[in-house]
mmCIF file of C-alpha atoms in Angstrom:
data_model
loop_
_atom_site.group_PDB
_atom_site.id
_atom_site.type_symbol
_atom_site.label_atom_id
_atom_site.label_comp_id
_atom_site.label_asym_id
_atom_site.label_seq_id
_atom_site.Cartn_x
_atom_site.Cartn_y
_atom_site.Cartn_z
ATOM 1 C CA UNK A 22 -32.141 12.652 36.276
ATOM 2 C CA UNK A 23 -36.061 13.310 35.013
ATOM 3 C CA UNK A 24 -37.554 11.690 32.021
ATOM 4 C CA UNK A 25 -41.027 12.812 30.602
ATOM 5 C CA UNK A 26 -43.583 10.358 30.703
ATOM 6 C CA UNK A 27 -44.826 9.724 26.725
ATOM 7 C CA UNK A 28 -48.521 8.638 27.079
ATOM 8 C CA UNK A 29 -50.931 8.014 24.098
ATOM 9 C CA UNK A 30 -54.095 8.552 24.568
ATOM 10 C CA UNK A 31 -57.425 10.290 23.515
ATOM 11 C CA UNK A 32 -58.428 11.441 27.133
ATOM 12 C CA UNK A 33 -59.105 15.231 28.062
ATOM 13 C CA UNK A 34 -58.302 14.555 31.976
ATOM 14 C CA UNK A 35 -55.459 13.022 33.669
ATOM 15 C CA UNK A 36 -54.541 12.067 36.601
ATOM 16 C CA UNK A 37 -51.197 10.415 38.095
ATOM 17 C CA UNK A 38 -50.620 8.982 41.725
ATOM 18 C CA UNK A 39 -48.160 9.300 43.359
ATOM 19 C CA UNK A 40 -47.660 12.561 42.363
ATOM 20 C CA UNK A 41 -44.551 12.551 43.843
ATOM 21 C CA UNK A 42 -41.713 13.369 41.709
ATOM 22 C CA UNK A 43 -43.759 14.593 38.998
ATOM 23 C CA UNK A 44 -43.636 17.927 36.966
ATOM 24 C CA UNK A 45 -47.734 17.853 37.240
ATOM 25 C CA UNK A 46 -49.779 14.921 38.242
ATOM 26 C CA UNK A 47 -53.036 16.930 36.156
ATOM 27 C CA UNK A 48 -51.274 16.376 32.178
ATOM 28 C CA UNK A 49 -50.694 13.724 29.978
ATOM 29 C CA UNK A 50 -47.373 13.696 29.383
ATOM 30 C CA UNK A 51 -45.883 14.884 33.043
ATOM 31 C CA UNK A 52 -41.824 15.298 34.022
ATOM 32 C CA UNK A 53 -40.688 12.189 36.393
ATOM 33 C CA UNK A 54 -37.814 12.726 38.538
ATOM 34 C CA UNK A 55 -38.664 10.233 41.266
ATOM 35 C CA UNK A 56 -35.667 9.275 43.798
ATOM 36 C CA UNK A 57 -36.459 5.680 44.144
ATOM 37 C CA UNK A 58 -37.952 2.759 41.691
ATOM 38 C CA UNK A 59 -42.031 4.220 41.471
ATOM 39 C CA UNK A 60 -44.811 2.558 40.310
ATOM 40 C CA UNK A 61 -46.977 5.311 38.655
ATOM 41 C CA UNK A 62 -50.663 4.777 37.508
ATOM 42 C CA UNK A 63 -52.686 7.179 35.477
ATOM 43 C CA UNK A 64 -56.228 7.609 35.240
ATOM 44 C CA UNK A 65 -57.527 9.307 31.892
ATOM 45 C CA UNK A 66 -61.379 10.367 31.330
ATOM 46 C CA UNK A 67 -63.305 11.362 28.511
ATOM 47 C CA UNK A 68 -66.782 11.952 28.640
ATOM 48 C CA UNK A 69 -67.569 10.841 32.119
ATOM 49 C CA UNK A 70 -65.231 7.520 30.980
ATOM 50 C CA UNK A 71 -62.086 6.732 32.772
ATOM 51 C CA UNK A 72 -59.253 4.374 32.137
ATOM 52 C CA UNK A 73 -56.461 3.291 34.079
ATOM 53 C CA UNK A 74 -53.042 2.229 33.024
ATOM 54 C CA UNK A 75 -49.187 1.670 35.041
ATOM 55 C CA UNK A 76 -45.703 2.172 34.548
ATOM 56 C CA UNK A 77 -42.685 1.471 36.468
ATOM 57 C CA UNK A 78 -39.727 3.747 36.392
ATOM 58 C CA UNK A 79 -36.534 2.401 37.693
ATOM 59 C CA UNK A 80 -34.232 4.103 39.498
ATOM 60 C CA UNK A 81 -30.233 2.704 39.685
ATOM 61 C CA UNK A 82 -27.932 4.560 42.116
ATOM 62 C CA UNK A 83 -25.039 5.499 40.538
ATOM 63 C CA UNK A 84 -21.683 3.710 41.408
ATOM 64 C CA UNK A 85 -19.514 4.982 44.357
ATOM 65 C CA UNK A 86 -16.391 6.024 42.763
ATOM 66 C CA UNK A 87 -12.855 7.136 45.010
ATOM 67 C CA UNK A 88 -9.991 8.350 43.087
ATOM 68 C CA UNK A 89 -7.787 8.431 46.605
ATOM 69 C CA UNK A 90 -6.109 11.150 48.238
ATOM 70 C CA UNK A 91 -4.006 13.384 46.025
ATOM 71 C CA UNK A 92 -0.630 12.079 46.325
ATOM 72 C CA UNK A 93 2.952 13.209 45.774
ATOM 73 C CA UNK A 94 5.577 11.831 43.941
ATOM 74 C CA UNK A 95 9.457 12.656 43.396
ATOM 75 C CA UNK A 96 10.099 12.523 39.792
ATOM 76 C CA UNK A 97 10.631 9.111 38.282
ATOM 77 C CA UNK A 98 9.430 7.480 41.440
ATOM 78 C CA UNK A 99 6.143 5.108 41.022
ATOM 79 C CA UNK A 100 3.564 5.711 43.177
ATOM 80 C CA UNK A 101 0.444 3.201 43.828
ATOM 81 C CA UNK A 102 -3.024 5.036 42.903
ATOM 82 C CA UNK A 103 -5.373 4.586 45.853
ATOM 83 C CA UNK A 104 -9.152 3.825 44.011
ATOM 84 C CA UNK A 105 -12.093 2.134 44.938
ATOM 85 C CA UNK A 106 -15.443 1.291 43.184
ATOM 86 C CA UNK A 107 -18.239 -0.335 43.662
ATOM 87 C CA UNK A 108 -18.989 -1.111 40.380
ATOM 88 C CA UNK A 109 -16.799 -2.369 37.021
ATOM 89 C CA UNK A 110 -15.314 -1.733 34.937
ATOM 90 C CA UNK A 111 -12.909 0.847 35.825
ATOM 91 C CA UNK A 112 -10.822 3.356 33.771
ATOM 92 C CA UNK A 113 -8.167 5.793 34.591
ATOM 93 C CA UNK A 114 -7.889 9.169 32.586
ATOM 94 C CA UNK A 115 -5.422 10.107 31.293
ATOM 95 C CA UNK A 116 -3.276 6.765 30.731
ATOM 96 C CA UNK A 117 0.290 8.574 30.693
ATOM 97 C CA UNK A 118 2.544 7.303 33.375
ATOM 98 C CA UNK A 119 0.004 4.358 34.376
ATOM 99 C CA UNK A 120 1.096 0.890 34.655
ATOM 100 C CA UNK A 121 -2.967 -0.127 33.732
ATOM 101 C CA UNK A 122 -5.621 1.933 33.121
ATOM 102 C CA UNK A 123 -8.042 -0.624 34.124
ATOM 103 C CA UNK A 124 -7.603 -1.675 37.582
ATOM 104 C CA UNK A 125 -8.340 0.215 41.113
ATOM 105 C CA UNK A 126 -4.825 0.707 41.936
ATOM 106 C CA UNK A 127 -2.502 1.280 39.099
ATOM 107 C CA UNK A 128 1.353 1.903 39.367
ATOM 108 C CA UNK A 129 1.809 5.713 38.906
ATOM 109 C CA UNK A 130 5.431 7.438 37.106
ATOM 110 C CA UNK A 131 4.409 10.652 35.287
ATOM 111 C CA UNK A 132 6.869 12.763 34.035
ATOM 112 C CA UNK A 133 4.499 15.235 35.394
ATOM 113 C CA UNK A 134 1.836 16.619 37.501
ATOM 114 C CA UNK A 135 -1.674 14.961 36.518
ATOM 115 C CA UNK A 136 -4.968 14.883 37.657
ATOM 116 C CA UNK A 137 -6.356 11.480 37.478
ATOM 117 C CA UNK A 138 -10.148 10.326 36.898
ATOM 118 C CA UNK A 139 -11.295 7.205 38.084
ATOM 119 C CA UNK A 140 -14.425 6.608 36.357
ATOM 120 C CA UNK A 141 -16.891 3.374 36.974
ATOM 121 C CA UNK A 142 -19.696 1.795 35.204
ATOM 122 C CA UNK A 143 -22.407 -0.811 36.915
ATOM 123 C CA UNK A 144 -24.393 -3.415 35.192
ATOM 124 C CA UNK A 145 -27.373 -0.740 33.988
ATOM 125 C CA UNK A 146 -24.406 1.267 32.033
ATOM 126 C CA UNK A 147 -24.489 4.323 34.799
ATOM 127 C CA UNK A 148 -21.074 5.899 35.314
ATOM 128 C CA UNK A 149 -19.221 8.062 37.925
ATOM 129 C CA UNK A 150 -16.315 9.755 37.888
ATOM 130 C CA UNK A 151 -14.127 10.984 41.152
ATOM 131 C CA UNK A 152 -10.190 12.392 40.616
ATOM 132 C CA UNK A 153 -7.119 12.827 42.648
ATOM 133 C CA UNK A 154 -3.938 15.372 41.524
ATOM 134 C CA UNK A 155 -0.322 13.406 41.455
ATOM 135 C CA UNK A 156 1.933 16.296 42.318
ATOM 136 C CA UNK A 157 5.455 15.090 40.677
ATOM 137 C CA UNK A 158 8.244 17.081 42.545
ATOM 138 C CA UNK A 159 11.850 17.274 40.716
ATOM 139 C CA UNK A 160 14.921 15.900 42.516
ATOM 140 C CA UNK A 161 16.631 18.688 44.737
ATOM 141 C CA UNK A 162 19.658 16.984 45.493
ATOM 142 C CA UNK A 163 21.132 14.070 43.871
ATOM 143 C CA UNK A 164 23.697 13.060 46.441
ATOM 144 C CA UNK A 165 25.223 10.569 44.095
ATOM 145 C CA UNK A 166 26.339 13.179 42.242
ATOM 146 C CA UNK A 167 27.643 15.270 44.977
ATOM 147 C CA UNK A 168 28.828 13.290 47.616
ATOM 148 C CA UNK A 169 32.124 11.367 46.751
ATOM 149 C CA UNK A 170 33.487 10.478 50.127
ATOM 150 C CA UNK A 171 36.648 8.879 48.252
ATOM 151 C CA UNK A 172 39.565 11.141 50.284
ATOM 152 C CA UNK A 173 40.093 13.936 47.598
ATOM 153 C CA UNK A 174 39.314 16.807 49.829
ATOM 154 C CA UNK A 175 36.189 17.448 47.588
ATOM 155 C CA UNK A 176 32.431 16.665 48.531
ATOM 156 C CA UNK A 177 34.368 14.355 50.874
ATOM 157 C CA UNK A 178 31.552 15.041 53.501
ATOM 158 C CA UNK A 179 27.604 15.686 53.353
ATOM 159 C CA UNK A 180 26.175 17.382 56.330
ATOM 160 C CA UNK A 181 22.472 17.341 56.306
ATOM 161 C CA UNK A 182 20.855 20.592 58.496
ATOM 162 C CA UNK A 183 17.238 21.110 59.713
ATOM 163 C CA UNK A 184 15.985 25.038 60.159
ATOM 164 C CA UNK A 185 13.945 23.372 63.246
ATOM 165 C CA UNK A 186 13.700 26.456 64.974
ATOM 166 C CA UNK A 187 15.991 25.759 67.879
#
């Protein structure tokens, strides 16, 4: 992120150390995109007169957000969302099929598949986001309603095959 630098002043000459994440050290009113907290002071002159002055720009990293691993789900089976912050709160977008939207690890039953965001905000009010995709699969089989092992001569027996190859 870069923020200009607003200073007021009658000067005709300027100059800002460190220069170091600045647009241009040489202007009144430069670009700063430093990566850590910087303490900047300018000089201005006018007429062979100079004056000094400081400011501090503060830099906040911004929280470490995980969503989890994208995770699948048969339908209408819950499924435990795997997120981790270091920073609160926490919300989950979209809310459909979540038990809470505002913890790490929220029960999970869409009715389809979603793409979650976990998103996180720390004490200055910076967020971050991070998602994961809950792939809902339908049932294939529903053996209750197949298998009826009750002596009728009719789904009676459920064999169960793997194509392993061999």
């Amino acid at each position: 992120r870069s923020l200009t630098i607003n200073t007021v002043s009658n000067g005709t000459g300027f100059s800002w150390t460190p220069a170091t994440g600045l647009s241009n050290p040489n202007i009144a009113n430069p670009v700063a995109s430093p990566l850590a907290t910087t303490q900047y002071i300018v000089t201005a002159t006018l007429n062979g007169c100079s004056a000094k002055d400081t400011i501090t720009i503060n830099v906040v990293a911004l929280p470490v957000v995980d969503a989890g691993p994208d995770l699948t789900s048969i339908f209408g089976s819950a499924v435990t969302l795997q997120g981790s912050a270091n920073a609160s709160p926490v919300v989950w977008t979209p809310g459909q099929g979540l038990n809470n939207t505002t913890i790490l690890n929220p029960v999970a039953t869409p009715a389809i598949t979603t793409r979650y965001y976990l998103t996180a905000t720390n004490s200055s009010g910076c967020t971050n986001v991070d998602s994961m995709l809950l792939t809902v699969i339908p049932y294939c089989v529903k053996p209750a309603n197949a298998f009826t092992p009750n002596g009728d001569g009719i789904n009676d027996l459920w064999i169960v095959t793997s194509d392993s190859g061999s």
